[in-house]
Amino acid sequence: MTRYIRRAAVFCALLLFALLVNATRVQMLHADAYDDNPANRRDALARYRQPRGDILVGGRPVTGSRDTGEHLRYERTYTDGPLYAPVTGFASQEYGTTLLEHTEDGLLAGTDPLLQPLPLWNDFTRSRNAGGNVVTTIDPAAQRAAYEGLRSRKGAVAAVEPSTGRILALVSVPSYDPEPLAGNGATARRAWARLNGDPDQPLLNRAVRRTYPPGSAFKVVTAAAALDAGVVTDLDEPTDSPDPYTLPGTTTRLTNTSRGCADASVREAFTWSCNTVFAKLGVATGLADLTATAEGFGFNEEELRVPFPVARSTFDPTMDRAQLALSSIGQYNTRATPLQMAMVAAAVANNGYVREPYLVERTTRAGGGTVSAAGPGRARRAMYPSTALRMRELMRGVVEEGTGTNAAIRGAVVGGKTGTAQHGIGNSGTPYAWFVSWAQGDGDAEAKVAVAVVVEDAAAGGRGISGGGTAAPVARAVMEAVLKR
């Protein structure tokens, strides 16, 4: 009898050992496969079992969570959803996450290891941390001024603090309300179909994910390159520029919309936006120097994140002289995001140095303790400080007596540059209206804000197409909002 008991015990031990081996195999070798299996809903149930952390603007949450009482218990809610959608993105049980909701998902959902009181604590206790909060750099007054300034016109606004790189406004119009996408039912599916079928692409973040020909706003870069290279030493000296100007190696003639551009000085040409002067100036500066300056401002940078990725702004380093002439006035295949052009204006205001832009000021635990904090990123020189000083002169002239007078603010020093960018097959599209600018309040030691505005449908409502007439008033409203703060 003892022998049979011993055999039974050994057999049971073997069975137990086999179970342990199989459990180890499943947990160590096949865990990822089971985690990724669509039939496994444990992570989803755990993810939505508790409220999501919040995204804060101006110290107040612009997101929330609603208890639905269903298996996926908590759904995301949004305050002023269309206003802040280009910042928050959406968090959907059906369609995932975008923008800050995506890049900060681990912290907001409570799964970030930094939220654990001790390393591996949650692995042993099987607990889940409350979602943390994300504090943004957005100025609510500037954000609203940009959104209301664009009204129903397609376009985008980006505003940054020149000395730090803090993003103060990020607006894209048309926008959308992220809240209908939050659930997983028919409402979310209808909203998803409607937004994706809209030809105006409301889900596209035009401020950071779309690039445009910058048009004459790019003349800031061209002028800086010419000054740095020593091609221009006197802003008031005649440039011997013809009107019209024949592009090198071609019979194509470039003309101006302004009068008096023939042989104009750089100051006059910048103030009144003479294409012929700057096309010739770009060719004289040369491709190598103009490319180096453009890249100093941030063009051709591959990895810019704020923290979500920003589309690459481009300046072609392989052009011939005719193409260079067109690129020097922001045409040909030169492309820029509104955020990039805000960085251009910020570099002028910040003595020639560009700060990497950032959108998250700090992240915190649910109780308020800081998890991480941001600060000014690395500074990159875009131009010599002496060049930046002269560029500020030129940009002030545009606002005080040139094409950008609609951006003037009483009691403040404002510099700007208008732009009208052609696009489409044979330049058949409605031109984009640009305005880039910076503002320094009375008594301030430095500029407080740099802004870029682009309006896609600048002719809507019967208005003329111009950066000064369409985009400059929007920039002025944003700058006033920041200076009043």
Tab-separated table of C-alpha atoms in Angstrom:
chain	number	residue	atom	x	y	z
A	1	MET	CA	0.000	0.000	0.000
A	2	THR	CA	2.835	2.362	0.896
A	3	ARG	CA	4.377	1.788	-2.516
A	4	TYR	CA	1.140	2.796	-4.277
A	5	ILE	CA	0.828	5.880	-2.136
A	6	ARG	CA	4.428	6.799	-2.965
A	7	ARG	CA	3.789	6.352	-6.678
A	8	ALA	CA	0.619	8.433	-6.474
A	9	ALA	CA	2.518	11.163	-4.614
A	10	VAL	CA	5.286	11.164	-7.224
A	11	PHE	CA	2.691	11.307	-10.011
A	12	CYS	CA	0.917	14.227	-8.340
A	13	ALA	CA	4.251	15.983	-7.882
A	14	LEU	CA	4.989	15.504	-11.584
A	15	LEU	CA	1.570	16.917	-12.456
A	16	LEU	CA	2.208	19.900	-10.178
A	17	PHE	CA	5.633	20.424	-11.734
A	18	ALA	CA	4.096	20.290	-15.214
A	19	LEU	CA	1.519	22.899	-14.207
A	20	LEU	CA	4.280	25.138	-12.889
A	21	VAL	CA	6.316	24.702	-16.065
A	22	ASN	CA	3.279	25.503	-18.210
A	23	ALA	CA	2.378	28.536	-16.107
A	24	THR	CA	5.959	29.780	-16.405
A	25	ARG	CA	5.909	29.165	-20.161
A	26	VAL	CA	2.670	31.099	-20.562
A	27	GLN	CA	3.742	34.010	-18.352
A	28	MET	CA	7.324	34.291	-19.576
A	29	LEU	CA	7.183	33.294	-23.234
A	30	HIS	CA	3.638	34.026	-24.367
A	31	ALA	CA	2.591	36.915	-22.129
A	32	ASP	CA	2.836	39.485	-24.919
A	33	ALA	CA	0.728	37.374	-27.256
A	34	TYR	CA	-2.022	37.017	-24.661
A	35	ASP	CA	-1.820	40.699	-23.739
A	36	ASP	CA	-2.223	41.666	-27.392
A	37	ASN	CA	-5.032	39.204	-28.067
A	38	PRO	CA	-8.186	41.167	-28.976
A	39	ALA	CA	-10.234	38.799	-26.802
A	40	ASN	CA	-8.290	39.817	-23.682
A	41	ARG	CA	-10.220	42.710	-22.145
A	42	ARG	CA	-8.558	42.731	-18.730
A	43	ASP	CA	-6.301	45.689	-19.523
A	44	ALA	CA	-9.168	47.654	-21.037
A	45	LEU	CA	-11.413	46.960	-18.068
A	46	ALA	CA	-8.657	47.983	-15.668
A	47	ARG	CA	-7.786	51.055	-17.740
A	48	TYR	CA	-11.322	52.467	-17.603
A	49	ARG	CA	-12.125	51.316	-14.068
A	50	GLN	CA	-10.924	54.621	-12.641
A	51	PRO	CA	-11.075	58.284	-13.732
A	52	ARG	CA	-8.351	59.477	-16.063
A	53	GLY	CA	-6.002	62.239	-14.920
A	54	ASP	CA	-6.561	65.756	-16.223
A	55	ILE	CA	-4.892	68.170	-18.628
A	56	LEU	CA	-4.688	71.662	-17.131
A	57	VAL	CA	-4.639	75.078	-18.816
A	58	GLY	CA	-4.071	78.147	-16.699
A	59	GLY	CA	-4.310	76.003	-13.556
A	60	ARG	CA	-7.761	74.637	-14.459
A	61	PRO	CA	-8.624	71.232	-15.931
A	62	VAL	CA	-9.965	71.249	-19.482
A	63	THR	CA	-10.667	67.517	-19.306
A	64	GLY	CA	-12.649	65.281	-16.966
A	65	SER	CA	-14.123	61.799	-16.595
A	66	ARG	CA	-17.752	60.630	-16.547
A	67	ASP	CA	-18.953	57.483	-14.772
A	68	THR	CA	-21.082	55.563	-17.278
A	69	GLY	CA	-21.794	52.582	-15.010
A	70	GLU	CA	-20.798	50.220	-17.846
A	71	HIS	CA	-17.974	47.668	-18.083
A	72	LEU	CA	-15.672	50.325	-19.495
A	73	ARG	CA	-16.734	52.545	-16.696
A	74	TYR	CA	-15.182	55.983	-17.176
A	75	GLU	CA	-15.367	58.055	-20.372
A	76	ARG	CA	-13.392	61.205	-21.127
A	77	THR	CA	-15.085	64.614	-21.041
A	78	TYR	CA	-13.805	67.955	-22.345
A	79	THR	CA	-14.400	71.583	-21.395
A	80	ASP	CA	-14.272	73.932	-24.402
A	81	GLY	CA	-13.365	70.919	-26.514
A	82	PRO	CA	-12.947	72.666	-29.907
A	83	LEU	CA	-10.834	75.423	-28.330
A	84	TYR	CA	-8.292	73.032	-26.815
A	85	ALA	CA	-8.502	70.047	-29.191
A	86	PRO	CA	-5.206	71.017	-30.945
A	87	VAL	CA	-3.552	70.696	-27.524
A	88	THR	CA	-5.341	67.800	-25.827
A	89	GLY	CA	-6.230	65.633	-28.820
A	90	PHE	CA	-8.782	62.952	-27.904
A	91	ALA	CA	-8.907	59.850	-25.702
A	92	SER	CA	-11.374	57.329	-27.105
A	93	GLN	CA	-12.282	53.840	-25.929
A	94	GLU	CA	-12.821	52.949	-29.579
A	95	TYR	CA	-10.194	54.920	-31.523
A	96	GLY	CA	-7.262	55.350	-29.131
A	97	THR	CA	-5.495	58.584	-28.239
A	98	THR	CA	-3.856	61.551	-29.979
A	99	LEU	CA	-1.655	64.564	-29.117
A	100	LEU	CA	-1.193	65.114	-25.334
A	101	GLU	CA	-3.728	62.399	-24.564
A	102	HIS	CA	-1.372	60.061	-26.432
A	103	THR	CA	2.100	61.228	-25.442
A	104	GLU	CA	1.109	61.502	-21.754
A	105	ASP	CA	-1.191	58.467	-21.792
A	106	GLY	CA	0.774	56.430	-19.243
A	107	LEU	CA	0.675	59.221	-16.685
A	108	LEU	CA	-2.970	60.133	-17.314
A	109	ALA	CA	-4.074	56.484	-17.162
A	110	GLY	CA	-2.040	55.774	-14.017
A	111	THR	CA	0.266	53.183	-15.602
A	112	ASP	CA	3.465	55.237	-15.666
A	113	PRO	CA	6.075	53.586	-13.381
A	114	LEU	CA	6.989	57.044	-12.050
A	115	LEU	CA	3.625	57.135	-10.274
A	116	GLN	CA	4.450	54.029	-8.189
A	117	PRO	CA	5.459	54.726	-4.566
A	118	LEU	CA	8.215	52.090	-4.843
A	119	PRO	CA	9.780	50.251	-7.803
A	120	LEU	CA	7.722	47.165	-8.794
A	121	TRP	CA	5.192	48.029	-6.060
A	122	ASN	CA	2.192	47.565	-8.340
A	123	ASP	CA	3.522	44.227	-9.636
A	124	PHE	CA	3.467	42.796	-6.116
A	125	THR	CA	0.286	44.469	-4.837
A	126	ARG	CA	-1.719	44.177	-8.089
A	127	SER	CA	-2.819	47.768	-7.459
A	128	ARG	CA	-3.166	50.644	-9.920
A	129	ASN	CA	-2.186	54.237	-9.303
A	130	ALA	CA	-4.606	57.108	-9.759
A	131	GLY	CA	-4.018	58.995	-12.997
A	132	GLY	CA	-1.648	61.942	-12.844
A	133	ASN	CA	-2.200	65.425	-14.244
A	134	VAL	CA	-0.504	67.310	-17.087
A	135	VAL	CA	0.037	71.053	-16.611
A	136	THR	CA	0.430	72.820	-19.956
A	137	THR	CA	2.173	76.064	-20.887
A	138	ILE	CA	-0.908	77.367	-22.732
A	139	ASP	CA	-2.122	80.865	-21.871
A	140	PRO	CA	-5.946	80.572	-21.877
A	141	ALA	CA	-6.458	84.215	-22.903
A	142	ALA	CA	-4.038	83.895	-25.821
A	143	GLN	CA	-5.604	80.604	-26.901
A	144	ARG	CA	-9.083	82.090	-26.934
A	145	ALA	CA	-7.927	85.245	-28.725
A	146	ALA	CA	-6.379	83.120	-31.473
A	147	TYR	CA	-9.436	80.879	-31.813
A	148	GLU	CA	-11.908	83.749	-31.907
A	149	GLY	CA	-9.638	85.753	-34.209
A	150	LEU	CA	-9.728	83.044	-36.845
A	151	ARG	CA	-13.489	82.604	-36.354
A	152	SER	CA	-14.752	80.318	-39.115
A	153	ARG	CA	-11.777	80.759	-41.447
A	154	LYS	CA	-9.445	77.844	-42.046
A	155	GLY	CA	-6.017	78.396	-40.604
A	156	ALA	CA	-3.765	78.083	-37.601
A	157	VAL	CA	-2.002	80.113	-34.925
A	158	ALA	CA	1.101	79.288	-32.898
A	159	ALA	CA	2.484	81.553	-30.181
A	160	VAL	CA	5.608	81.035	-28.079
A	161	GLU	CA	7.512	82.848	-25.351
A	162	PRO	CA	10.817	83.782	-27.054
A	163	SER	CA	13.104	83.561	-24.026
A	164	THR	CA	11.949	80.085	-22.919
A	165	GLY	CA	10.177	78.326	-25.814
A	166	ARG	CA	6.953	77.898	-23.809
A	167	ILE	CA	4.027	77.447	-26.211
A	168	LEU	CA	1.379	79.993	-25.260
A	169	ALA	CA	-1.223	79.233	-27.942
A	170	LEU	CA	-1.803	76.427	-30.422
A	171	VAL	CA	-4.968	76.787	-32.481
A	172	SER	CA	-6.224	74.996	-35.584
A	173	VAL	CA	-9.475	75.855	-37.364
A	174	PRO	CA	-11.763	74.169	-38.220
A	175	SER	CA	-11.575	72.278	-34.956
A	176	TYR	CA	-13.780	69.590	-33.394
A	177	ASP	CA	-15.212	68.511	-30.057
A	178	PRO	CA	-13.300	65.434	-28.797
A	179	GLU	CA	-16.041	64.385	-26.349
A	180	PRO	CA	-18.329	62.498	-28.785
A	181	LEU	CA	-15.352	60.283	-29.645
A	182	ALA	CA	-14.722	59.284	-26.029
A	183	GLY	CA	-16.995	56.225	-25.808
A	184	ASN	CA	-17.310	53.030	-27.833
A	185	GLY	CA	-20.908	53.139	-29.007
A	186	ALA	CA	-22.890	54.466	-31.933
A	187	THR	CA	-22.269	58.098	-30.965
A	188	ALA	CA	-18.511	57.653	-31.200
A	189	ARG	CA	-18.768	55.790	-34.520
A	190	ARG	CA	-20.979	58.482	-36.060
A	191	ALA	CA	-18.650	61.251	-34.884
A	192	TRP	CA	-15.619	59.389	-36.232
A	193	ALA	CA	-17.219	58.888	-39.641
A	194	ARG	CA	-18.364	62.500	-39.831
A	195	LEU	CA	-14.969	63.962	-38.866
A	196	ASN	CA	-12.997	61.716	-41.197
A	197	GLY	CA	-15.394	62.422	-44.071
A	198	ASP	CA	-15.206	66.204	-43.662
A	199	PRO	CA	-13.167	67.687	-46.567
A	200	ASP	CA	-11.982	70.497	-44.267
A	201	GLN	CA	-10.102	67.926	-42.130
A	202	PRO	CA	-10.980	69.135	-38.622
A	203	LEU	CA	-8.887	66.316	-37.106
A	204	LEU	CA	-5.742	67.762	-38.728
A	205	ASN	CA	-3.703	69.899	-36.346
A	206	ARG	CA	-2.708	72.638	-38.786
A	207	ALA	CA	-0.482	74.418	-36.252
A	208	VAL	CA	2.047	71.566	-36.018
A	209	ARG	CA	1.165	68.849	-38.532
A	210	ARG	CA	0.595	70.815	-41.750
A	211	THR	CA	3.267	72.649	-43.697
A	212	TYR	CA	2.606	75.624	-45.963
A	213	PRO	CA	4.680	77.712	-48.343
A	214	PRO	CA	5.618	80.614	-46.040
A	215	GLY	CA	5.625	83.239	-48.796
A	216	SER	CA	7.068	86.614	-47.896
A	217	ALA	CA	7.174	85.748	-44.196
A	218	PHE	CA	10.295	83.774	-45.142
A	219	LYS	CA	12.029	87.040	-46.037
A	220	VAL	CA	12.937	87.244	-42.337
A	221	VAL	CA	15.181	84.219	-42.894
A	222	THR	CA	16.586	85.564	-46.170
A	223	ALA	CA	17.400	88.957	-44.677
A	224	ALA	CA	19.067	87.337	-41.646
A	225	ALA	CA	21.184	85.116	-43.899
A	226	ALA	CA	22.277	88.067	-46.038
A	227	LEU	CA	23.220	90.125	-42.977
A	228	ASP	CA	25.099	87.243	-41.353
A	229	ALA	CA	26.996	86.534	-44.590
A	230	GLY	CA	27.967	90.191	-45.025
A	231	VAL	CA	26.119	90.453	-48.344
A	232	VAL	CA	24.185	93.361	-46.831
A	233	THR	CA	26.049	95.850	-44.665
A	234	ASP	CA	23.848	98.929	-45.015
A	235	LEU	CA	20.074	98.495	-44.744
A	236	ASP	CA	19.496	101.813	-46.530
A	237	GLU	CA	21.829	101.353	-49.484
A	238	PRO	CA	20.149	100.800	-52.895
A	239	THR	CA	20.346	97.172	-53.992
A	240	ASP	CA	20.508	97.636	-57.778
A	241	SER	CA	17.515	95.308	-58.128
A	242	PRO	CA	15.510	95.428	-61.362
A	243	ASP	CA	11.729	95.316	-61.516
A	244	PRO	CA	10.811	92.859	-62.938
A	245	TYR	CA	13.655	90.451	-62.075
A	246	THR	CA	14.503	87.626	-64.495
A	247	LEU	CA	15.196	84.385	-62.656
A	248	PRO	CA	18.782	83.220	-63.304
A	249	GLY	CA	19.135	80.903	-66.281
A	250	THR	CA	15.507	81.342	-67.354
A	251	THR	CA	13.263	83.756	-69.210
A	252	THR	CA	10.763	83.846	-66.309
A	253	ARG	CA	10.205	87.322	-64.921
A	254	LEU	CA	9.380	87.887	-61.255
A	255	THR	CA	7.251	90.927	-60.441
A	256	ASN	CA	6.003	92.757	-57.339
A	257	THR	CA	2.610	93.657	-55.948
A	258	SER	CA	4.115	96.819	-54.400
A	259	ARG	CA	5.345	99.828	-56.294
A	260	GLY	CA	8.745	101.442	-55.991
A	261	CYS	CA	10.715	98.188	-55.682
A	262	ALA	CA	13.256	98.902	-58.425
A	263	ASP	CA	16.673	99.512	-56.817
A	264	ALA	CA	14.988	99.659	-53.393
A	265	SER	CA	17.067	99.349	-50.230
A	266	VAL	CA	16.711	96.283	-48.023
A	267	ARG	CA	14.784	98.365	-45.478
A	268	GLU	CA	12.314	99.588	-48.107
A	269	ALA	CA	12.029	96.155	-49.675
A	270	PHE	CA	11.325	94.530	-46.310
A	271	THR	CA	8.822	97.179	-45.276
A	272	TRP	CA	6.852	96.908	-48.527
A	273	SER	CA	7.655	93.242	-49.256
A	274	CYS	CA	9.437	93.547	-52.607
A	275	ASN	CA	9.835	90.096	-54.155
A	276	THR	CA	12.415	91.128	-56.733
A	277	VAL	CA	14.848	92.534	-54.163
A	278	PHE	CA	14.734	89.448	-51.954
A	279	ALA	CA	14.919	86.969	-54.824
A	280	LYS	CA	18.096	88.687	-56.037
A	281	LEU	CA	19.371	88.948	-52.463
A	282	GLY	CA	18.902	85.216	-51.882
A	283	VAL	CA	20.881	84.375	-55.018
A	284	ALA	CA	23.663	86.753	-53.948
A	285	THR	CA	23.774	85.191	-50.480
A	286	GLY	CA	24.130	81.726	-51.955
A	287	LEU	CA	22.562	78.353	-51.308
A	288	ALA	CA	25.040	77.238	-48.630
A	289	ASP	CA	24.646	80.310	-46.403
A	290	LEU	CA	20.874	80.479	-46.837
A	291	THR	CA	20.521	76.780	-46.041
A	292	ALA	CA	22.697	77.123	-42.939
A	293	THR	CA	20.602	80.027	-41.659
A	294	ALA	CA	17.309	78.263	-42.390
A	295	GLU	CA	18.506	75.169	-40.533
A	296	GLY	CA	19.620	77.366	-37.654
A	297	PHE	CA	16.017	78.526	-37.338
A	298	GLY	CA	14.837	74.890	-37.327
A	299	PHE	CA	14.119	74.025	-40.960
A	300	ASN	CA	14.964	70.433	-41.969
A	301	GLU	CA	14.909	69.286	-38.319
A	302	GLU	CA	13.667	65.711	-38.152
A	303	GLU	CA	12.938	65.102	-34.474
A	304	LEU	CA	11.104	68.157	-33.134
A	305	ARG	CA	8.561	67.101	-30.478
A	306	VAL	CA	6.512	69.305	-28.139
A	307	PRO	CA	6.048	66.452	-26.846
A	308	PHE	CA	3.961	65.118	-29.780
A	309	PRO	CA	5.816	65.214	-33.110
A	310	VAL	CA	5.873	68.323	-35.293
A	311	ALA	CA	5.914	68.014	-39.079
A	312	ARG	CA	9.299	68.756	-40.656
A	313	SER	CA	9.651	72.232	-42.136
A	314	THR	CA	11.820	72.086	-45.248
A	315	PHE	CA	14.356	74.164	-47.130
A	316	ASP	CA	15.864	72.319	-50.094
A	317	PRO	CA	19.711	72.311	-50.034
A	318	THR	CA	19.993	71.066	-53.662
A	319	MET	CA	18.373	73.892	-55.658
A	320	ASP	CA	19.630	75.707	-58.730
A	321	ARG	CA	19.858	79.519	-58.733
A	322	ALA	CA	16.379	80.102	-60.170
A	323	GLN	CA	14.831	77.826	-57.573
A	324	LEU	CA	16.887	79.537	-54.881
A	325	ALA	CA	15.502	82.898	-55.973
A	326	LEU	CA	11.939	81.619	-55.521
A	327	SER	CA	12.749	79.912	-52.216
A	328	SER	CA	14.203	83.178	-50.931
A	329	ILE	CA	10.684	84.625	-51.039
A	330	GLY	CA	9.146	81.519	-49.472
A	331	GLN	CA	7.973	79.833	-52.665
A	332	TYR	CA	9.180	76.879	-54.820
A	333	ASN	CA	9.236	73.892	-52.390
A	334	THR	CA	10.026	75.707	-49.138
A	335	ARG	CA	7.483	74.606	-46.519
A	336	ALA	CA	6.898	75.533	-42.876
A	337	THR	CA	4.512	74.818	-40.038
A	338	PRO	CA	2.998	77.782	-38.178
A	339	LEU	CA	4.973	76.683	-35.104
A	340	GLN	CA	8.196	76.870	-37.120
A	341	MET	CA	7.407	80.397	-38.285
A	342	ALA	CA	6.650	81.409	-34.685
A	343	MET	CA	10.141	80.119	-33.861
A	344	VAL	CA	11.559	82.344	-36.625
A	345	ALA	CA	9.930	85.433	-35.092
A	346	ALA	CA	11.007	84.313	-31.606
A	347	ALA	CA	14.651	84.055	-32.684
A	348	VAL	CA	14.606	87.665	-33.867
A	349	ALA	CA	13.106	88.758	-30.544
A	350	ASN	CA	15.529	86.607	-28.507
A	351	ASN	CA	18.761	88.135	-29.813
A	352	GLY	CA	19.210	85.524	-32.522
A	353	TYR	CA	18.706	82.400	-30.413
A	354	VAL	CA	15.955	79.808	-30.858
A	355	ARG	CA	14.644	77.925	-27.839
A	356	GLU	CA	13.112	74.513	-28.468
A	357	PRO	CA	9.343	74.887	-27.984
A	358	TYR	CA	7.566	72.847	-25.339
A	359	LEU	CA	3.949	72.400	-24.288
A	360	VAL	CA	4.099	70.555	-20.932
A	361	GLU	CA	5.160	72.670	-17.951
A	362	ARG	CA	5.106	69.799	-15.469
A	363	THR	CA	3.344	66.563	-14.604
A	364	THR	CA	1.944	65.775	-11.174
A	365	ARG	CA	0.437	62.948	-9.160
A	366	ALA	CA	-3.266	63.042	-8.375
A	367	GLY	CA	-2.412	64.510	-4.961
A	368	GLY	CA	-0.385	67.317	-6.496
A	369	GLY	CA	3.186	66.085	-6.021
A	370	THR	CA	5.465	66.828	-8.967
A	371	VAL	CA	6.454	63.873	-11.137
A	372	SER	CA	8.488	65.835	-13.691
A	373	ALA	CA	9.102	69.475	-14.520
A	374	ALA	CA	10.163	71.131	-17.749
A	375	GLY	CA	12.148	74.279	-18.354
A	376	PRO	CA	13.800	76.148	-21.200
A	377	GLY	CA	15.400	73.695	-23.603
A	378	ARG	CA	18.693	74.096	-25.399
A	379	ALA	CA	19.258	77.341	-27.260
A	380	ARG	CA	20.446	77.246	-30.875
A	381	ARG	CA	21.905	80.303	-32.593
A	382	ALA	CA	20.010	81.201	-35.747
A	383	MET	CA	21.861	84.467	-36.424
A	384	TYR	CA	24.382	86.780	-34.841
A	385	PRO	CA	22.981	89.019	-32.067
A	386	SER	CA	23.960	92.062	-34.149
A	387	THR	CA	21.904	90.669	-37.025
A	388	ALA	CA	18.941	90.081	-34.701
A	389	LEU	CA	19.155	93.726	-33.620
A	390	ARG	CA	18.891	94.913	-37.222
A	391	MET	CA	16.124	92.415	-37.953
A	392	ARG	CA	14.114	93.875	-35.079
A	393	GLU	CA	14.536	97.283	-36.743
A	394	LEU	CA	13.230	95.915	-40.017
A	395	MET	CA	10.268	94.148	-38.436
A	396	ARG	CA	9.332	97.239	-36.438
A	397	GLY	CA	9.312	99.213	-39.674
A	398	VAL	CA	6.761	96.813	-41.193
A	399	VAL	CA	4.347	97.432	-38.299
A	400	GLU	CA	4.990	101.149	-37.858
A	401	GLU	CA	4.777	102.218	-41.495
A	402	GLY	CA	4.586	99.244	-43.847
A	403	THR	CA	2.303	96.336	-44.699
A	404	GLY	CA	1.731	95.263	-41.070
A	405	THR	CA	0.213	98.348	-39.460
A	406	ASN	CA	-2.857	96.324	-38.415
A	407	ALA	CA	-0.662	94.599	-35.804
A	408	ALA	CA	0.314	97.796	-33.968
A	409	ILE	CA	-0.466	97.858	-30.218
A	410	ARG	CA	-0.590	101.098	-28.270
A	411	GLY	CA	2.077	101.191	-25.563
A	412	ALA	CA	4.035	98.222	-26.953
A	413	VAL	CA	6.888	97.643	-29.365
A	414	VAL	CA	5.760	95.285	-32.120
A	415	GLY	CA	7.690	93.829	-35.033
A	416	GLY	CA	6.188	91.788	-37.850
A	417	LYS	CA	6.334	90.521	-41.399
A	418	THR	CA	3.442	89.900	-43.754
A	419	GLY	CA	3.287	87.164	-46.347
A	420	THR	CA	1.072	86.026	-49.181
A	421	ALA	CA	1.961	82.540	-50.383
A	422	GLN	CA	0.977	81.159	-53.766
A	423	HIS	CA	0.178	77.456	-54.094
A	424	GLY	CA	-1.635	74.919	-56.236
A	425	ILE	CA	-1.117	73.890	-59.859
A	426	GLY	CA	-0.015	76.999	-61.700
A	427	ASN	CA	-0.547	78.959	-58.452
A	428	SER	CA	-4.282	78.501	-58.964
A	429	GLY	CA	-5.162	78.089	-55.275
A	430	THR	CA	-6.385	80.926	-53.081
A	431	PRO	CA	-3.147	82.380	-51.640
A	432	TYR	CA	-2.366	81.768	-47.984
A	433	ALA	CA	-2.137	84.888	-45.824
A	434	TRP	CA	0.705	84.928	-43.268
A	435	PHE	CA	1.788	87.176	-40.462
A	436	VAL	CA	4.708	86.549	-38.102
A	437	SER	CA	5.432	88.916	-35.264
A	438	TRP	CA	6.726	89.575	-31.761
A	439	ALA	CA	5.709	92.060	-29.078
A	440	GLN	CA	7.386	93.697	-26.113
A	441	GLY	CA	5.311	95.563	-23.571
A	442	ASP	CA	6.104	99.022	-22.283
A	443	GLY	CA	8.615	98.569	-19.470
A	444	ASP	CA	9.384	94.925	-20.310
A	445	ALA	CA	13.049	94.007	-20.613
A	446	GLU	CA	12.400	91.532	-23.417
A	447	ALA	CA	9.749	90.429	-25.870
A	448	LYS	CA	7.004	88.394	-24.206
A	449	VAL	CA	5.457	86.651	-27.201
A	450	ALA	CA	6.146	85.647	-30.786
A	451	VAL	CA	3.249	84.662	-33.041
A	452	ALA	CA	2.681	83.095	-36.429
A	453	VAL	CA	-0.726	83.170	-38.119
A	454	VAL	CA	-1.691	81.515	-41.400
A	455	VAL	CA	-5.134	81.854	-42.983
A	456	GLU	CA	-5.941	79.398	-45.769
A	457	ASP	CA	-9.160	80.932	-47.065
A	458	ALA	CA	-8.046	84.535	-46.776
A	459	ALA	CA	-10.514	85.725	-49.429
A	460	ALA	CA	-13.561	84.381	-47.562
A	461	GLY	CA	-16.210	86.986	-46.933
A	462	GLY	CA	-15.104	89.129	-49.854
A	463	ARG	CA	-11.976	90.412	-48.155
A	464	GLY	CA	-8.759	91.067	-49.995
A	465	ILE	CA	-5.962	88.539	-49.670
A	466	SER	CA	-3.066	89.894	-47.617
A	467	GLY	CA	-1.158	88.961	-44.513
A	468	GLY	CA	-1.542	92.486	-43.206
A	469	GLY	CA	-5.282	92.624	-43.769
A	470	THR	CA	-6.274	89.092	-42.761
A	471	ALA	CA	-3.649	87.552	-40.495
A	472	ALA	CA	-2.169	90.591	-38.709
A	473	PRO	CA	-5.336	91.417	-36.690
A	474	VAL	CA	-5.378	87.852	-35.340
A	475	ALA	CA	-1.734	88.140	-34.300
A	476	ARG	CA	-2.436	91.490	-32.645
A	477	ALA	CA	-5.248	89.975	-30.558
A	478	VAL	CA	-2.975	87.172	-29.360
A	479	MET	CA	-0.127	89.540	-28.505
A	480	GLU	CA	-2.471	91.873	-26.624
A	481	ALA	CA	-3.803	88.954	-24.592
A	482	VAL	CA	-0.289	87.949	-23.518
A	483	LEU	CA	0.868	91.488	-22.765
A	484	LYS	CA	-2.230	92.205	-20.656
A	485	ARG	CA	-1.499	89.138	-18.540
